[in-house]
Amino acid sequence: MTASIFTDIPKQLSEELSQTLLKTPNIRIERILSAGQASPVDFWYDQEQAEWVMLLQGQARLSFADTESVELNPGDYLLLPPHCKHRVDWTTPHQVSIWLAVHIESEPFTEALNAAGD
Amino acid sequence: MTASIFTDIPKQLSEELSQTLLKTPNIRIERILSAGQASPVDFWYDQEQAEWVMLLQGQARLSFADTESVELNPGDYLLLPPHCKHRVDWTTPHQVSIWLAVHIESEPFTEALNAAGD
């Protein structure tokens, strides 16, 4: 009935690995594993969906097209609004970095942001 | 831009504390802090919404009306479907237990469960 976010880590991670933990019509919760990987230089994630992300293990740096980069340690979280261009600039090579990502359908999300700004 | 799930813990927690980290029309992400608190005996949470929950710090035990109780350590997560009657049976008195809870609107969620069962 329960599972652990910290177990079943593959020994070899030649590339970043995303695993869906829960999927509903409106959200998708996933675990992302990075073993020193970073996004390609000049590549930007530009997602339709908002993404709420927390680092659970390891260390990472996210960079953005429109603002300063951020360093993440375990327990650090942030919201990436739809079309917030970002890339994974760096993850520690010393340990597998474990991310929890909650992808949120953008339409109701954008409505909520607009309503909050009224 | 970032925040940490492990900081800004009140020194005194006379009761369980829930703090909303993100709210959209379809989901609500919250941090729940327990300092040894448990649900009242014979009380059951019986929620309209599904809840995906992970323990991030501390130790806890959840019990259920219809199945065996589970012990949770940091990193352990589980899904509580709508109307899954549960209670917090115990949390460690030695440390603040920190939970991450994702509350998910039940209607699309139930549709997804039904579709998955087709």
mmCIF file of C-alpha atoms in Angstrom:
data_model
loop_
_atom_site.group_PDB
_atom_site.id
_atom_site.type_symbol
_atom_site.label_atom_id
_atom_site.label_comp_id
_atom_site.label_asym_id
_atom_site.label_seq_id
_atom_site.Cartn_x
_atom_site.Cartn_y
_atom_site.Cartn_z
ATOM 1 C CA MET A 1 0.000 0.000 0.000
ATOM 2 C CA THR A 2 2.943 2.332 0.664
ATOM 3 C CA ALA A 3 6.104 2.801 -1.373
ATOM 4 C CA SER A 4 9.261 4.797 -0.772
ATOM 5 C CA ILE A 5 10.575 7.565 -2.981
ATOM 6 C CA PHE A 6 14.110 6.605 -1.923
ATOM 7 C CA THR A 7 14.137 2.935 -2.970
ATOM 8 C CA ASP A 8 14.394 1.043 -6.274
ATOM 9 C CA ILE A 9 17.015 3.410 -7.652
ATOM 10 C CA PRO A 10 18.645 1.806 -10.724
ATOM 11 C CA LYS A 11 22.404 1.303 -10.309
ATOM 12 C CA GLN A 12 23.115 2.672 -13.761
ATOM 13 C CA LEU A 13 21.429 5.872 -14.917
ATOM 14 C CA SER A 14 22.834 6.717 -18.317
ATOM 15 C CA GLU A 15 20.153 9.363 -18.701
ATOM 16 C CA GLU A 16 17.594 11.131 -16.537
ATOM 17 C CA LEU A 17 14.738 8.790 -15.594
ATOM 18 C CA SER A 18 11.104 9.877 -15.075
ATOM 19 C CA GLN A 19 8.632 7.528 -13.405
ATOM 20 C CA THR A 20 4.920 8.245 -13.041
ATOM 21 C CA LEU A 21 3.671 7.679 -9.488
ATOM 22 C CA LEU A 22 0.090 8.868 -10.027
ATOM 23 C CA LYS A 23 -1.849 10.054 -13.052
ATOM 24 C CA THR A 24 -5.317 11.593 -13.131
ATOM 25 C CA PRO A 25 -6.936 13.746 -15.854
ATOM 26 C CA ASN A 26 -5.644 16.893 -14.147
ATOM 27 C CA ILE A 27 -2.340 16.023 -12.567
ATOM 28 C CA ARG A 28 0.602 13.702 -12.917
ATOM 29 C CA ILE A 29 2.946 13.046 -10.027
ATOM 30 C CA GLU A 30 6.347 11.738 -11.015
ATOM 31 C CA ARG A 31 9.723 10.854 -9.595
ATOM 32 C CA ILE A 32 12.679 12.082 -11.608
ATOM 33 C CA LEU A 33 16.170 10.665 -11.061
ATOM 34 C CA SER A 34 19.281 12.535 -12.195
ATOM 35 C CA ALA A 35 22.787 11.104 -11.795
ATOM 36 C CA GLY A 36 24.856 14.136 -12.675
ATOM 37 C CA GLN A 37 22.859 14.820 -15.844
ATOM 38 C CA ALA A 38 21.985 18.323 -16.986
ATOM 39 C CA SER A 39 19.838 19.634 -19.830
ATOM 40 C CA PRO A 40 21.656 20.272 -23.105
ATOM 41 C CA VAL A 41 23.154 23.748 -23.383
ATOM 42 C CA ASP A 42 20.700 26.165 -25.069
ATOM 43 C CA PHE A 43 17.817 23.728 -24.484
ATOM 44 C CA TRP A 44 14.779 25.083 -22.606
ATOM 45 C CA TYR A 45 11.860 23.196 -21.166
ATOM 46 C CA ASP A 46 8.801 25.176 -22.279
ATOM 47 C CA GLN A 47 5.803 23.289 -20.900
ATOM 48 C CA GLU A 48 2.067 23.751 -21.398
ATOM 49 C CA GLN A 49 1.513 22.492 -17.867
ATOM 50 C CA ALA A 50 2.499 24.140 -14.631
ATOM 51 C CA GLU A 51 4.952 22.055 -12.618
ATOM 52 C CA TRP A 52 5.429 22.076 -8.853
ATOM 53 C CA VAL A 53 8.769 20.498 -8.096
ATOM 54 C CA MET A 54 10.685 19.565 -4.947
ATOM 55 C CA LEU A 55 14.177 18.138 -4.628
ATOM 56 C CA LEU A 56 14.213 15.234 -2.159
ATOM 57 C CA GLN A 57 17.812 14.046 -2.380
ATOM 58 C CA GLY A 58 20.996 15.328 -3.972
ATOM 59 C CA GLN A 59 21.727 18.825 -5.177
ATOM 60 C CA ALA A 60 20.774 20.689 -8.342
ATOM 61 C CA ARG A 61 20.741 24.035 -10.078
ATOM 62 C CA LEU A 62 17.925 25.232 -12.316
ATOM 63 C CA SER A 63 18.410 28.096 -14.728
ATOM 64 C CA PHE A 64 15.761 30.192 -16.418
ATOM 65 C CA ALA A 65 15.448 32.187 -19.615
ATOM 66 C CA ASP A 66 14.025 35.202 -17.792
ATOM 67 C CA THR A 67 15.447 35.224 -14.275
ATOM 68 C CA GLU A 68 18.407 34.161 -12.157
ATOM 69 C CA SER A 69 19.246 30.533 -11.579
ATOM 70 C CA VAL A 70 18.446 28.782 -8.291
ATOM 71 C CA GLU A 71 20.320 26.168 -6.291
ATOM 72 C CA LEU A 72 18.249 23.391 -4.797
ATOM 73 C CA ASN A 73 18.958 21.279 -1.734
ATOM 74 C CA PRO A 74 16.748 18.531 -0.312
ATOM 75 C CA GLY A 75 13.379 19.936 0.742
ATOM 76 C CA ASP A 76 13.570 22.965 -1.579
ATOM 77 C CA TYR A 77 10.539 23.421 -3.805
ATOM 78 C CA LEU A 78 9.263 25.886 -6.381
ATOM 79 C CA LEU A 79 6.483 26.419 -8.865
ATOM 80 C CA LEU A 80 7.239 26.546 -12.581
ATOM 81 C CA PRO A 81 4.259 28.281 -14.223
ATOM 82 C CA PRO A 82 3.200 27.247 -17.734
ATOM 83 C CA HIS A 83 5.794 28.297 -20.300
ATOM 84 C CA CYS A 84 8.360 29.236 -17.667
ATOM 85 C CA LYS A 85 11.422 28.427 -19.750
ATOM 86 C CA HIS A 86 13.877 26.480 -17.600
ATOM 87 C CA ARG A 87 16.639 23.944 -17.812
ATOM 88 C CA VAL A 88 18.505 21.737 -15.370
ATOM 89 C CA ASP A 89 21.858 23.467 -15.313
ATOM 90 C CA TRP A 90 23.614 21.018 -13.024
ATOM 91 C CA THR A 91 23.017 18.051 -10.726
ATOM 92 C CA THR A 92 25.573 16.689 -8.299
ATOM 93 C CA PRO A 93 27.682 13.828 -9.651
ATOM 94 C CA HIS A 94 28.187 12.464 -6.130
ATOM 95 C CA GLN A 95 24.698 11.099 -5.496
ATOM 96 C CA VAL A 96 21.488 10.403 -7.396
ATOM 97 C CA SER A 97 19.295 13.486 -7.240
ATOM 98 C CA ILE A 98 15.642 12.618 -6.585
ATOM 99 C CA TRP A 99 12.915 15.046 -7.641
ATOM 100 C CA LEU A 100 9.209 14.991 -6.965
ATOM 101 C CA ALA A 101 7.277 16.729 -9.747
ATOM 102 C CA VAL A 102 3.554 17.490 -9.791
ATOM 103 C CA HIS A 103 2.432 18.413 -13.317
ATOM 104 C CA ILE A 104 -0.799 20.402 -13.286
ATOM 105 C CA GLU A 105 -3.077 20.935 -16.268
ATOM 106 C CA SER A 106 -2.558 24.504 -17.338
ATOM 107 C CA GLU A 107 -6.086 25.581 -18.179
ATOM 108 C CA PRO A 108 -7.656 25.563 -14.694
ATOM 109 C CA PHE A 109 -4.286 26.615 -13.309
ATOM 110 C CA THR A 110 -4.187 29.735 -15.478
ATOM 111 C CA GLU A 111 -7.784 30.510 -14.538
ATOM 112 C CA ALA A 112 -6.794 30.314 -10.869
ATOM 113 C CA LEU A 113 -3.834 32.630 -11.367
ATOM 114 C CA ASN A 114 -6.058 35.111 -13.193
ATOM 115 C CA ALA A 115 -8.710 34.905 -10.484
ATOM 116 C CA ALA A 116 -6.067 35.450 -7.804
ATOM 117 C CA GLY A 117 -4.897 38.553 -9.626
ATOM 118 C CA ASP A 118 -8.374 40.102 -9.817
ATOM 119 C CA MET B 1 11.534 31.905 -5.741
ATOM 120 C CA THR B 2 12.253 28.678 -3.835
ATOM 121 C CA ALA B 3 11.228 27.699 -0.327
ATOM 122 C CA SER B 4 12.121 24.750 1.874
ATOM 123 C CA ILE B 5 9.688 22.244 3.311
ATOM 124 C CA PHE B 6 12.026 21.837 6.307
ATOM 125 C CA THR B 7 12.202 25.453 7.491
ATOM 126 C CA ASP B 8 9.899 27.828 9.381
ATOM 127 C CA ILE B 9 8.722 25.125 11.755
ATOM 128 C CA PRO B 10 6.945 26.769 14.717
ATOM 129 C CA LYS B 11 8.618 25.993 18.041
ATOM 130 C CA GLN B 12 5.296 25.243 19.704
ATOM 131 C CA LEU B 13 2.769 23.016 17.965
ATOM 132 C CA SER B 14 -0.114 22.526 20.344
ATOM 133 C CA GLU B 15 -2.104 20.964 17.509
ATOM 134 C CA GLU B 16 -1.484 19.661 14.016
ATOM 135 C CA LEU B 17 -0.788 22.514 11.572
ATOM 136 C CA SER B 18 -1.756 22.521 7.877
ATOM 137 C CA GLN B 19 -0.283 25.107 5.519
ATOM 138 C CA THR B 20 -1.311 25.492 1.879
ATOM 139 C CA LEU B 21 1.679 25.654 -0.465
ATOM 140 C CA LEU B 22 -0.275 25.768 -3.740
ATOM 141 C CA LYS B 23 -3.970 25.903 -4.594
ATOM 142 C CA THR B 24 -5.582 25.546 -7.996
ATOM 143 C CA PRO B 25 -9.185 24.627 -8.861
ATOM 144 C CA ASN B 26 -8.225 20.954 -9.037
ATOM 145 C CA ILE B 27 -5.517 20.421 -6.484
ATOM 146 C CA ARG B 28 -4.217 21.725 -3.205
ATOM 147 C CA ILE B 29 -0.685 21.006 -2.046
ATOM 148 C CA GLU B 30 -0.132 21.383 1.652
ATOM 149 C CA ARG B 31 2.453 20.853 4.349
ATOM 150 C CA ILE B 32 1.167 19.244 7.510
ATOM 151 C CA LEU B 33 3.161 19.374 10.750
ATOM 152 C CA SER B 34 2.527 16.929 13.583
ATOM 153 C CA ALA B 35 4.395 17.094 16.895
ATOM 154 C CA GLY B 36 3.292 13.825 18.437
ATOM 155 C CA GLN B 37 -0.375 14.481 17.707
ATOM 156 C CA ALA B 38 -2.737 11.740 16.612
ATOM 157 C CA SER B 39 -6.354 11.764 15.468
ATOM 158 C CA PRO B 40 -8.944 11.321 18.202
ATOM 159 C CA VAL B 41 -9.813 7.694 18.930
ATOM 160 C CA ASP B 42 -12.814 6.572 16.841
ATOM 161 C CA PHE B 43 -12.429 9.597 14.540
ATOM 162 C CA TRP B 44 -12.077 8.871 10.818
ATOM 163 C CA TYR B 45 -11.100 11.233 8.053
ATOM 164 C CA ASP B 46 -13.661 10.564 5.284
ATOM 165 C CA GLN B 47 -12.756 12.949 2.472
ATOM 166 C CA GLU B 48 -14.483 13.770 -0.807
ATOM 167 C CA GLN B 49 -11.094 14.352 -2.368
ATOM 168 C CA ALA B 50 -8.375 11.838 -3.059
ATOM 169 C CA GLU B 51 -5.169 12.582 -1.178
ATOM 170 C CA TRP B 52 -1.644 11.617 -2.165
ATOM 171 C CA VAL B 53 0.547 11.897 0.877
ATOM 172 C CA MET B 54 4.256 11.501 1.607
ATOM 173 C CA LEU B 55 6.052 11.687 4.937
ATOM 174 C CA LEU B 56 9.186 13.841 4.648
ATOM 175 C CA GLN B 57 10.454 13.901 8.226
ATOM 176 C CA GLY B 58 9.600 12.064 11.425
ATOM 177 C CA GLN B 59 7.662 8.851 11.793
ATOM 178 C CA ALA B 60 3.954 8.085 11.741
ATOM 179 C CA ARG B 61 1.350 5.362 11.660
ATOM 180 C CA LEU B 62 -1.910 5.599 9.724
ATOM 181 C CA SER B 63 -4.790 3.286 10.465
ATOM 182 C CA PHE B 64 -7.781 2.523 8.273
ATOM 183 C CA ALA B 65 -11.372 1.451 8.779
ATOM 184 C CA ASP B 66 -11.099 -1.284 6.167
ATOM 185 C CA THR B 67 -7.500 -2.494 6.112
ATOM 186 C CA GLU B 68 -4.346 -2.871 8.201
ATOM 187 C CA SER B 69 -2.444 0.123 9.504
ATOM 188 C CA VAL B 70 0.803 1.270 7.910
ATOM 189 C CA GLU B 71 3.980 2.703 9.395
ATOM 190 C CA LEU B 72 5.548 5.602 7.543
ATOM 191 C CA ASN B 73 9.164 6.687 7.476
ATOM 192 C CA PRO B 74 10.618 9.623 5.530
ATOM 193 C CA GLY B 75 10.080 9.124 1.802
ATOM 194 C CA ASP B 76 7.133 6.756 2.208
ATOM 195 C CA TYR B 77 4.055 7.734 0.225
ATOM 196 C CA LEU B 78 0.592 6.392 -0.467
ATOM 197 C CA LEU B 79 -2.669 7.280 -2.142
ATOM 198 C CA LEU B 80 -5.817 7.709 -0.081
ATOM 199 C CA PRO B 81 -8.750 7.351 -2.498
ATOM 200 C CA PRO B 82 -11.911 9.395 -1.917
ATOM 201 C CA HIS B 83 -13.755 8.157 1.180
ATOM 202 C CA CYS B 84 -10.884 5.944 2.287
ATOM 203 C CA LYS B 85 -11.570 6.205 6.009
ATOM 204 C CA HIS B 86 -8.301 6.796 7.803
ATOM 205 C CA ARG B 87 -6.847 8.335 10.909
ATOM 206 C CA VAL B 88 -3.396 9.308 12.137
ATOM 207 C CA ASP B 89 -2.852 6.652 14.769
ATOM 208 C CA TRP B 90 0.519 7.895 16.012
ATOM 209 C CA THR B 91 3.305 10.343 15.221
ATOM 210 C CA THR B 92 6.695 10.310 16.893
ATOM 211 C CA PRO B 93 7.001 12.604 19.915
ATOM 212 C CA HIS B 94 10.759 12.969 19.307
ATOM 213 C CA GLN B 95 10.669 15.184 16.223
ATOM 214 C CA VAL B 96 8.178 17.205 14.205
ATOM 215 C CA SER B 97 6.701 14.986 11.512
ATOM 216 C CA ILE B 98 6.434 16.783 8.167
ATOM 217 C CA TRP B 99 3.900 15.594 5.591
ATOM 218 C CA LEU B 100 3.391 16.636 2.013
ATOM 219 C CA ALA B 101 -0.243 16.198 0.965
ATOM 220 C CA VAL B 102 -1.661 16.637 -2.531
ATOM 221 C CA HIS B 103 -5.454 16.883 -2.406
ATOM 222 C CA ILE B 104 -7.043 16.024 -5.735
ATOM 223 C CA GLU B 105 -10.590 16.868 -6.782
ATOM 224 C CA SER B 106 -12.490 13.613 -6.695
ATOM 225 C CA GLU B 107 -14.679 13.869 -9.780
ATOM 226 C CA PRO B 108 -12.037 13.628 -12.519
ATOM 227 C CA PHE B 109 -10.071 11.343 -10.248
ATOM 228 C CA THR B 110 -12.939 8.885 -9.960
ATOM 229 C CA GLU B 111 -13.443 9.044 -13.732
ATOM 230 C CA ALA B 112 -9.776 8.141 -14.193
ATOM 231 C CA LEU B 113 -10.027 5.205 -11.807
ATOM 232 C CA ASN B 114 -13.106 3.960 -13.621
ATOM 233 C CA ALA B 115 -11.412 4.367 -17.016
ATOM 234 C CA ALA B 116 -8.356 2.495 -15.749
ATOM 235 C CA GLY B 117 -10.619 -0.342 -14.676
ATOM 236 C CA ASP B 118 -12.300 -0.686 -18.091
#
